[in-house]
Amino acid sequence: MYQWRKFEFFEEKSAGKSSIPDEVVGKIECCSSGRGRIVVGCDDGTVNLLDRGMKHVYGFQAHASSVLFLQQLKRRNFLMTIGEDEQTSPQLSPLCLKIFDLDKMQTEGSSTAAPECVQILRIFTNQFPEAKITSFLVLEEAPPILLISIGLDNGCVYCIKGDIARERITRFKLQVEDVSDKNNIPVIGLGFRVDGQALQLFAVTPNSVSLFSLQDQPPRRHTLDQIGCGVNSVAMSDRMELIIGRTEAVYFYEVDGRGPCWAFEGEKKFLGWFRGYLLCVIADQRNGKNTFNVYDLKNRLIAHSLVVKEVSHMVCEWGNIILIMSDKTTLSIGEKDMESKLDMLFKKNLYTVAINLVQSQQADAAATAEVLRKYGDHLYGKQDYDEAMAQYIHTIGHLEPSFVIQKFLDAQRIYNLTNYLEKLHEKGLASKDHTTLLLNCYTKSKDVEKLDMFIKSEEGSGELKFDVETAIRVCRAAGYHEHAMFVAKKAGKHEWYLKILLEDLDRFQEALQYISSLEPSQAGVTMKEYGKILVDHRPNETIKILLRLCTEEGESSKGATSNGTYLSMLPSPVDFLNIFVHHPRSLMEFLEKYTSKVKDSPAQVEIYNTLLELYLSKDLYFPSISQENGGDTLRAITGVPYLSRAGSKEKLDAEGDADTHKIKDRLERHEKGLRLLNSGWPSDLENPVYDVDLAIILCEMNAFKEGLLFLYEKMMLYKEVISCYMQAHDHEGLIACCKRLGDSTKGGDPSLWGDLLKYFGELGEDCSKEVKEVLTYIEKDDILPPVIVIQILSKNPCLTLSVVKDYIARKLDQESKLIEEDRRSIDKYQEETLVMKKEIQDLRTNARIFQLSKCTACTFTLDLPAVHFMCMHSFHLRCLGDNEKECPECAPEYRSVLDMKRSLEQNAKDQDRFFQQVKSSKNGFSVIAEYFGKGIVSKTSNGSTDTLRSGTSSTNGF
């Protein structure tokens, strides 16, 4: 004890030294605390409650004589007392146990109030004979169950368990000592120990320490020690350890026996436990004084020491220790705050004590780190750098790392700095700058072994504890490429791994193998970034990887190439066009192989457009379009991205064969282009899979006549087709084209022959043979009138009349025949008209004589009433039924004429149909004449004819 340092970690609180209020008259026999109050029991049977200022709250008469023991319960506001009451019968003991509900008050008189007594229980019965009570302890189990233990002077412990308030209890007795008739060994201390479902009871006598396992039936006793202690020298720690004080030392007991002991000499008048501190009132035999000591057993120091008077009771409440003296004075002692205690230790440079103190009292981590920082500063000032760094390492996570790093930036202390940075990374609190600094320490000290440990120590573990990109950057800059690659591969930083392989080490084949091992999505990203370098050095291998990415060869291509949904999930070849910017031939090879494997790619339009541009480009540069006039405009019109013409020409091995090779190569590509145009626009598709406008522009700019002819013909732009032949002055091909495209029976356009004739008429050279052939087809389909033909051919001064002589003769003969036929028809129609006019006049001026004797409908003799029609048909009135205004025989014919007329009038209103007939007819004038002839275009009304209805009738009703 004399080696332990003494400190003043406790002080007198606001109440300080005071005294028990005057309202407490009797001698204090027992004391308890809890729920914010101190309860004292006196020898006059009263119980008094005191508040924090040691002021009297209220008191009441609990027992008639003396209150021997009491305990304030924690969970419920119940007070349990044991005292002497009036003895009503010689057989009954005056000792009884009472339970008061402090939440329920009842008036005892006019001015006093007392809590309600909810139960009175006789302690001793016939089965449990009376003895002197020496100790008392209550354990609150699950409410309302209580376990009451009462120690007696005969070495026994009476236990009462159950709902005491409702008197639903069980009693049992525990024998602590085998007592002879001569000697009584009292049970002077009790302590409960609850460990899960295990419930145990410590019982202390002057001669022994015992432990009862109450979960066993019957309870089993285990003697822990053959030596006991005196009165008031028993306590329980917060770790459920039994503490007893003897003259030579203080002993701790656990369930398996005696534990640690502390050699504090002197008679232990009182023993207690407060927030991890051991409380002792020790009598000094040399000077006869009592000393109150507070021991911090963890840190081996005396937290407070004070000479006191004769102490009668000691309780803990409100975070303070209250000592009640024999003369009824009180002393309230409280613990100082942590900051005050630490300031006291810092002034004495007792940093180790301060560290142990904050750790033992479970202070927050920030406070502990602050103490460690101050200790580290103290050691740093003493130039004990190793030990200072050891303290700073413990502050990681709370102290700003830059504070420590700045102190150890000197090259002579690089070892300490390295150690600190390593710990910073181990705890995952390092920033990018910290990683950079640590790696620089390794590289500058050339400590490859530590660098390996730092980089590769977590090879089998999960996430790395440092900033990956920083580590890669530093290792790469220092020339430690293998370490940088290891980190990049471990962390899945594929772009860094490939950057080192390609830019630093030129290991292209290894880079390709690494890309092949990646997931398809990640491989696609890396190929977009590094594909240009790989195509420069390993074009064939790069193309193979790209094909595998875009088609998933080997696994998914078995049935997925025709699945559009699946293909849409794969990378598109269009995404990789930019990597071929300097290698158009490799791009052509890549796209050709892709199209041979995938027939319905979502990016088919862009792929065909790009391939077509490659096939038709003059020297296979990107692009021939955008470099010539209108590249940007074309892109805006078509919406197709074009590659920039940034690459240089691929050199040929033999200079002498350069032109021949170029011509041959271009012809081969043109053949491929034509095949591509054909395959991209099959006959069953209305529109092609490529951009038609772009294809036409490419063909025109690269003078690809075959492609233009194919596209114009597919688009039914026949005039543009023959225009191509005209520009080339290919007369034979021109006529053959018109034969193929001008046949109306096969859906052709016969007007092409007219355009062809116009072309020959304006040619300005002798083309008699061609003109004669053209006139044959014009005459056959009657495409142009002879007058127009003569006008067109008259413009060519090289043509003679003999070219059209036969044609004109035939047309004149044909026209003469038509004129003669028309004249005969006119004469016929005029005669019929005269007959009709005469008939009409006769109907208007002369009477009609009806001489039919039979009904036209039933052929029976005609009798009255009868109906005669102007058409000379007669009917019985009964045969006509309700329709007596129209002749049943002539009405159908008349109605058909009316319907025809109505239809013609309706067609006259359909202007679109009229113009369509005019346009599609060989002779539009004949259509117009027909409309005039039917009276549709210029309709005239003749009022006199309205009266001539076939339905006009006369009824003879006589």
PDB file of N, CA and C in Angstrom, residues 578-640:
ATOM      1  N   ASN A 578     -13.239   3.471 -83.991  1.00  0.00           N
ATOM      2  CA  ASN A 578     -12.180   4.485 -83.833  1.00  0.00           C
ATOM      3  C   ASN A 578     -10.800   3.881 -83.641  1.00  0.00           C
ATOM      4  N   ILE A 579     -10.709   2.631 -83.179  1.00  0.00           N
ATOM      5  CA  ILE A 579      -9.382   2.054 -82.947  1.00  0.00           C
ATOM      6  C   ILE A 579      -8.697   1.684 -84.261  1.00  0.00           C
ATOM      7  N   PHE A 580      -9.463   1.664 -85.354  1.00  0.00           N
ATOM      8  CA  PHE A 580      -8.899   1.337 -86.657  1.00  0.00           C
ATOM      9  C   PHE A 580      -8.621   2.585 -87.497  1.00  0.00           C
ATOM     10  N   VAL A 581      -8.508   3.736 -86.844  1.00  0.00           N
ATOM     11  CA  VAL A 581      -8.407   4.984 -87.581  1.00  0.00           C
ATOM     12  C   VAL A 581      -7.199   5.007 -88.509  1.00  0.00           C
ATOM     13  N   HIS A 582      -6.122   4.340 -88.142  1.00  0.00           N
ATOM     14  CA  HIS A 582      -4.924   4.277 -88.985  1.00  0.00           C
ATOM     15  C   HIS A 582      -4.815   2.968 -89.769  1.00  0.00           C
ATOM     16  N   HIS A 583      -5.799   2.099 -89.630  1.00  0.00           N
ATOM     17  CA  HIS A 583      -5.712   0.770 -90.256  1.00  0.00           C
ATOM     18  C   HIS A 583      -7.041   0.412 -90.892  1.00  0.00           C
ATOM     19  N   PRO A 584      -7.385   1.080 -91.998  1.00  0.00           N
ATOM     20  CA  PRO A 584      -8.682   0.795 -92.632  1.00  0.00           C
ATOM     21  C   PRO A 584      -8.794  -0.628 -93.158  1.00  0.00           C
ATOM     22  N   ARG A 585      -7.692  -1.201 -93.619  1.00  0.00           N
ATOM     23  CA  ARG A 585      -7.769  -2.588 -94.112  1.00  0.00           C
ATOM     24  C   ARG A 585      -8.118  -3.554 -92.986  1.00  0.00           C
ATOM     25  N   SER A 586      -7.539  -3.324 -91.827  1.00  0.00           N
ATOM     26  CA  SER A 586      -7.881  -4.180 -90.687  1.00  0.00           C
ATOM     27  C   SER A 586      -9.343  -4.004 -90.304  1.00  0.00           C
ATOM     28  N   LEU A 587      -9.836  -2.776 -90.399  1.00  0.00           N
ATOM     29  CA  LEU A 587     -11.249  -2.545 -90.120  1.00  0.00           C
ATOM     30  C   LEU A 587     -12.119  -3.292 -91.123  1.00  0.00           C
ATOM     31  N   MET A 588     -11.739  -3.249 -92.393  1.00  0.00           N
ATOM     32  CA  MET A 588     -12.503  -3.954 -93.404  1.00  0.00           C
ATOM     33  C   MET A 588     -12.520  -5.452 -93.121  1.00  0.00           C
ATOM     34  N   GLU A 589     -11.383  -5.991 -92.754  1.00  0.00           N
ATOM     35  CA  GLU A 589     -11.310  -7.418 -92.424  1.00  0.00           C
ATOM     36  C   GLU A 589     -12.198  -7.753 -91.226  1.00  0.00           C
ATOM     37  N   PHE A 590     -12.155  -6.902 -90.208  1.00  0.00           N
ATOM     38  CA  PHE A 590     -12.957  -7.124 -89.001  1.00  0.00           C
ATOM     39  C   PHE A 590     -14.452  -7.111 -89.324  1.00  0.00           C
ATOM     40  N   LEU A 591     -14.902  -6.118 -90.066  1.00  0.00           N
ATOM     41  CA  LEU A 591     -16.322  -6.020 -90.367  1.00  0.00           C
ATOM     42  C   LEU A 591     -16.776  -7.140 -91.302  1.00  0.00           C
ATOM     43  N   GLU A 592     -15.917  -7.540 -92.230  1.00  0.00           N
ATOM     44  CA  GLU A 592     -16.283  -8.654 -93.119  1.00  0.00           C
ATOM     45  C   GLU A 592     -16.475  -9.937 -92.327  1.00  0.00           C
ATOM     46  N   LYS A 593     -15.588 -10.207 -91.416  1.00  0.00           N
ATOM     47  CA  LYS A 593     -15.714 -11.430 -90.612  1.00  0.00           C
ATOM     48  C   LYS A 593     -16.933 -11.353 -89.706  1.00  0.00           C
ATOM     49  N   TYR A 594     -17.207 -10.160 -89.212  1.00  0.00           N
ATOM     50  CA  TYR A 594     -18.370 -10.028 -88.326  1.00  0.00           C
ATOM     51  C   TYR A 594     -19.664 -10.276 -89.103  1.00  0.00           C
ATOM     52  N   THR A 595     -19.779  -9.671 -90.281  1.00  0.00           N
ATOM     53  CA  THR A 595     -21.012  -9.845 -91.062  1.00  0.00           C
ATOM     54  C   THR A 595     -21.193 -11.282 -91.542  1.00  0.00           C
ATOM     55  N   SER A 596     -20.086 -11.996 -91.698  1.00  0.00           N
ATOM     56  CA  SER A 596     -20.212 -13.392 -92.099  1.00  0.00           C
ATOM     57  C   SER A 596     -20.739 -14.267 -90.961  1.00  0.00           C
ATOM     58  N   LYS A 597     -20.542 -13.812 -89.720  1.00  0.00           N
ATOM     59  CA  LYS A 597     -20.999 -14.590 -88.561  1.00  0.00           C
ATOM     60  C   LYS A 597     -22.363 -14.126 -88.058  1.00  0.00           C
ATOM     61  N   VAL A 598     -22.615 -12.823 -88.118  1.00  0.00           N
ATOM     62  CA  VAL A 598     -23.860 -12.264 -87.581  1.00  0.00           C
ATOM     63  C   VAL A 598     -24.652 -11.664 -88.734  1.00  0.00           C
ATOM     64  N   LYS A 599     -25.862 -12.157 -88.901  1.00  0.00           N
ATOM     65  CA  LYS A 599     -26.660 -11.732 -90.052  1.00  0.00           C
ATOM     66  C   LYS A 599     -27.685 -10.662 -89.705  1.00  0.00           C
ATOM     67  N   ASP A 600     -28.035 -10.529 -88.471  1.00  0.00           N
ATOM     68  CA  ASP A 600     -29.067  -9.557 -88.105  1.00  0.00           C
ATOM     69  C   ASP A 600     -28.620  -8.730 -86.910  1.00  0.00           C
ATOM     70  N   SER A 601     -27.488  -8.109 -87.046  1.00  0.00           N
ATOM     71  CA  SER A 601     -26.948  -7.271 -85.976  1.00  0.00           C
ATOM     72  C   SER A 601     -27.786  -6.010 -85.795  1.00  0.00           C
ATOM     73  N   PRO A 602     -27.966  -5.533 -84.554  1.00  0.00           N
ATOM     74  CA  PRO A 602     -28.698  -4.276 -84.341  1.00  0.00           C
ATOM     75  C   PRO A 602     -28.015  -3.084 -85.009  1.00  0.00           C
ATOM     76  N   ALA A 603     -26.714  -3.166 -85.205  1.00  0.00           N
ATOM     77  CA  ALA A 603     -25.961  -2.067 -85.831  1.00  0.00           C
ATOM     78  C   ALA A 603     -25.689  -2.354 -87.305  1.00  0.00           C
ATOM     79  N   GLN A 604     -26.578  -3.095 -87.947  1.00  0.00           N
ATOM     80  CA  GLN A 604     -26.333  -3.535 -89.317  1.00  0.00           C
ATOM     81  C   GLN A 604     -26.219  -2.350 -90.280  1.00  0.00           C
ATOM     82  N   VAL A 605     -27.011  -1.313 -90.063  1.00  0.00           N
ATOM     83  CA  VAL A 605     -26.968  -0.156 -90.970  1.00  0.00           C
ATOM     84  C   VAL A 605     -25.599   0.506 -90.923  1.00  0.00           C
ATOM     85  N   GLU A 606     -25.101   0.779 -89.708  1.00  0.00           N
ATOM     86  CA  GLU A 606     -23.800   1.424 -89.583  1.00  0.00           C
ATOM     87  C   GLU A 606     -22.674   0.550 -90.133  1.00  0.00           C
ATOM     88  N   ILE A 607     -22.787  -0.761 -89.904  1.00  0.00           N
ATOM     89  CA  ILE A 607     -21.749  -1.675 -90.400  1.00  0.00           C
ATOM     90  C   ILE A 607     -21.718  -1.682 -91.929  1.00  0.00           C
ATOM     91  N   TYR A 608     -22.890  -1.785 -92.566  1.00  0.00           N
ATOM     92  CA  TYR A 608     -22.950  -1.797 -94.034  1.00  0.00           C
ATOM     93  C   TYR A 608     -22.468  -0.469 -94.602  1.00  0.00           C
ATOM     94  N   ASN A 609     -22.852   0.624 -93.938  1.00  0.00           N
ATOM     95  CA  ASN A 609     -22.405   1.930 -94.425  1.00  0.00           C
ATOM     96  C   ASN A 609     -20.888   2.050 -94.386  1.00  0.00           C
ATOM     97  N   THR A 610     -20.298   1.597 -93.273  1.00  0.00           N
ATOM     98  CA  THR A 610     -18.844   1.684 -93.143  1.00  0.00           C
ATOM     99  C   THR A 610     -18.141   0.783 -94.143  1.00  0.00           C
ATOM    100  N   LEU A 611     -18.654  -0.431 -94.285  1.00  0.00           N
ATOM    101  CA  LEU A 611     -18.054  -1.348 -95.265  1.00  0.00           C
ATOM    102  C   LEU A 611     -18.156  -0.785 -96.685  1.00  0.00           C
ATOM    103  N   LEU A 612     -19.294  -0.208 -97.003  1.00  0.00           N
ATOM    104  CA  LEU A 612     -19.479   0.360 -98.333  1.00  0.00           C
ATOM    105  C   LEU A 612     -18.497   1.500 -98.586  1.00  0.00           C
ATOM    106  N   GLU A 613     -18.279   2.312 -97.562  1.00  0.00           N
ATOM    107  CA  GLU A 613     -17.304   3.399 -97.698  1.00  0.00           C
ATOM    108  C   GLU A 613     -15.897   2.846 -97.922  1.00  0.00           C
ATOM    109  N   LEU A 614     -15.565   1.768 -97.191  1.00  0.00           N
ATOM    110  CA  LEU A 614     -14.244   1.167 -97.362  1.00  0.00           C
ATOM    111  C   LEU A 614     -14.089   0.559 -98.754  1.00  0.00           C
ATOM    112  N   TYR A 615     -15.131  -0.104 -99.239  1.00  0.00           N
ATOM    113  CA  TYR A 615     -15.043  -0.750-100.554  1.00  0.00           C
ATOM    114  C   TYR A 615     -14.909   0.264-101.691  1.00  0.00           C
ATOM    115  N   LEU A 616     -15.575   1.402-101.568  1.00  0.00           N
ATOM    116  CA  LEU A 616     -15.625   2.345-102.666  1.00  0.00           C
ATOM    117  C   LEU A 616     -14.568   3.437-102.585  1.00  0.00           C
ATOM    118  N   SER A 617     -13.900   3.546-101.437  1.00  0.00           N
ATOM    119  CA  SER A 617     -12.886   4.596-101.289  1.00  0.00           C
ATOM    120  C   SER A 617     -11.762   4.368-102.300  1.00  0.00           C
ATOM    121  N   LYS A 618     -11.285   5.451-102.880  1.00  0.00           N
ATOM    122  CA  LYS A 618     -10.294   5.342-103.951  1.00  0.00           C
ATOM    123  C   LYS A 618      -8.995   4.705-103.469  1.00  0.00           C
ATOM    124  N   ASP A 619      -8.439   5.250-102.401  1.00  0.00           N
ATOM    125  CA  ASP A 619      -7.166   4.730-101.895  1.00  0.00           C
ATOM    126  C   ASP A 619      -7.311   4.136-100.500  1.00  0.00           C
ATOM    127  N   LEU A 620      -8.517   3.846-100.071  1.00  0.00           N
ATOM    128  CA  LEU A 620      -8.804   3.231 -98.773  1.00  0.00           C
ATOM    129  C   LEU A 620      -8.311   4.104 -97.627  1.00  0.00           C
ATOM    130  N   TYR A 621      -8.685   5.371 -97.720  1.00  0.00           N
ATOM    131  CA  TYR A 621      -8.406   6.280 -96.604  1.00  0.00           C
ATOM    132  C   TYR A 621      -9.722   6.717 -95.994  1.00  0.00           C
ATOM    133  N   PHE A 622      -9.657   7.207 -94.753  1.00  0.00           N
ATOM    134  CA  PHE A 622     -10.868   7.639 -94.055  1.00  0.00           C
ATOM    135  C   PHE A 622     -11.021   9.129 -94.124  1.00  0.00           C
ATOM    136  N   PRO A 623     -12.175   9.654 -94.369  1.00  0.00           N
ATOM    137  CA  PRO A 623     -12.958   9.119 -95.453  1.00  0.00           C
ATOM    138  C   PRO A 623     -12.698   9.946 -96.660  1.00  0.00           C
ATOM    139  N   SER A 624     -12.926   9.452 -97.803  1.00  0.00           N
ATOM    140  CA  SER A 624     -12.739  10.254 -99.007  1.00  0.00           C
ATOM    141  C   SER A 624     -13.826  11.304 -99.128  1.00  0.00           C
ATOM    142  N   ILE A 625     -14.919  11.115 -98.413  1.00  0.00           N
ATOM    143  CA  ILE A 625     -16.047  12.033 -98.532  1.00  0.00           C
ATOM    144  C   ILE A 625     -15.802  13.304 -97.734  1.00  0.00           C
ATOM    145  N   SER A 626     -15.488  13.147 -96.469  1.00  0.00           N
ATOM    146  CA  SER A 626     -15.390  14.307 -95.596  1.00  0.00           C
ATOM    147  C   SER A 626     -14.231  15.204 -95.966  1.00  0.00           C
ATOM    148  N   GLN A 627     -13.213  14.684 -96.670  1.00  0.00           N
ATOM    149  CA  GLN A 627     -12.068  15.507 -97.040  1.00  0.00           C
ATOM    150  C   GLN A 627     -12.373  16.305 -98.292  1.00  0.00           C
ATOM    151  N   GLU A 628     -13.281  15.791 -99.074  1.00  0.00           N
ATOM    152  CA  GLU A 628     -13.691  16.554-100.241  1.00  0.00           C
ATOM    153  C   GLU A 628     -14.861  17.434 -99.851  1.00  0.00           C
ATOM    154  N   ASN A 629     -15.409  18.128-100.783  1.00  0.00           N
ATOM    155  CA  ASN A 629     -16.416  19.136-100.482  1.00  0.00           C
ATOM    156  C   ASN A 629     -17.686  18.487 -99.927  1.00  0.00           C
ATOM    157  N   GLY A 630     -18.130  19.008 -98.779  1.00  0.00           N
ATOM    158  CA  GLY A 630     -19.430  18.584 -98.253  1.00  0.00           C
ATOM    159  C   GLY A 630     -19.384  17.484 -97.248  1.00  0.00           C
ATOM    160  N   GLY A 631     -18.250  17.202 -96.596  1.00  0.00           N
ATOM    161  CA  GLY A 631     -18.194  16.100 -95.642  1.00  0.00           C
ATOM    162  C   GLY A 631     -19.098  16.330 -94.443  1.00  0.00           C
ATOM    163  N   ASP A 632     -19.056  17.550 -93.891  1.00  0.00           N
ATOM    164  CA  ASP A 632     -19.872  17.846 -92.722  1.00  0.00           C
ATOM    165  C   ASP A 632     -21.354  17.861 -93.074  1.00  0.00           C
ATOM    166  N   THR A 633     -21.644  18.388 -94.291  1.00  0.00           N
ATOM    167  CA  THR A 633     -23.035  18.418 -94.713  1.00  0.00           C
ATOM    168  C   THR A 633     -23.588  17.018 -94.861  1.00  0.00           C
ATOM    169  N   LEU A 634     -22.778  16.126 -95.420  1.00  0.00           N
ATOM    170  CA  LEU A 634     -23.215  14.738 -95.585  1.00  0.00           C
ATOM    171  C   LEU A 634     -23.502  14.088 -94.240  1.00  0.00           C
ATOM    172  N   ARG A 635     -22.648  14.350 -93.284  1.00  0.00           N
ATOM    173  CA  ARG A 635     -22.860  13.756 -91.960  1.00  0.00           C
ATOM    174  C   ARG A 635     -24.150  14.256 -91.347  1.00  0.00           C
ATOM    175  N   ALA A 636     -24.425  15.564 -91.559  1.00  0.00           N
ATOM    176  CA  ALA A 636     -25.647  16.127 -91.012  1.00  0.00           C
ATOM    177  C   ALA A 636     -26.886  15.549 -91.671  1.00  0.00           C
ATOM    178  N   ILE A 637     -26.770  15.244 -92.988  1.00  0.00           N
ATOM    179  CA  ILE A 637     -27.929  14.732 -93.718  1.00  0.00           C
ATOM    180  C   ILE A 637     -28.202  13.287 -93.359  1.00  0.00           C
ATOM    181  N   THR A 638     -27.171  12.466 -93.412  1.00  0.00           N
ATOM    182  CA  THR A 638     -27.358  11.015 -93.245  1.00  0.00           C
ATOM    183  C   THR A 638     -27.330  10.579 -91.806  1.00  0.00           C
ATOM    184  N   GLY A 639     -26.679  11.349 -90.931  1.00  0.00           N
ATOM    185  CA  GLY A 639     -26.578  10.933 -89.541  1.00  0.00           C
ATOM    186  C   GLY A 639     -25.621   9.812 -89.310  1.00  0.00           C
ATOM    187  N   VAL A 640     -24.729   9.538 -90.262  1.00  0.00           N
ATOM    188  CA  VAL A 640     -23.787   8.413 -90.157  1.00  0.00           C
ATOM    189  C   VAL A 640     -22.428   8.955 -89.768  1.00  0.00           C
TER     190      VAL A 640
END
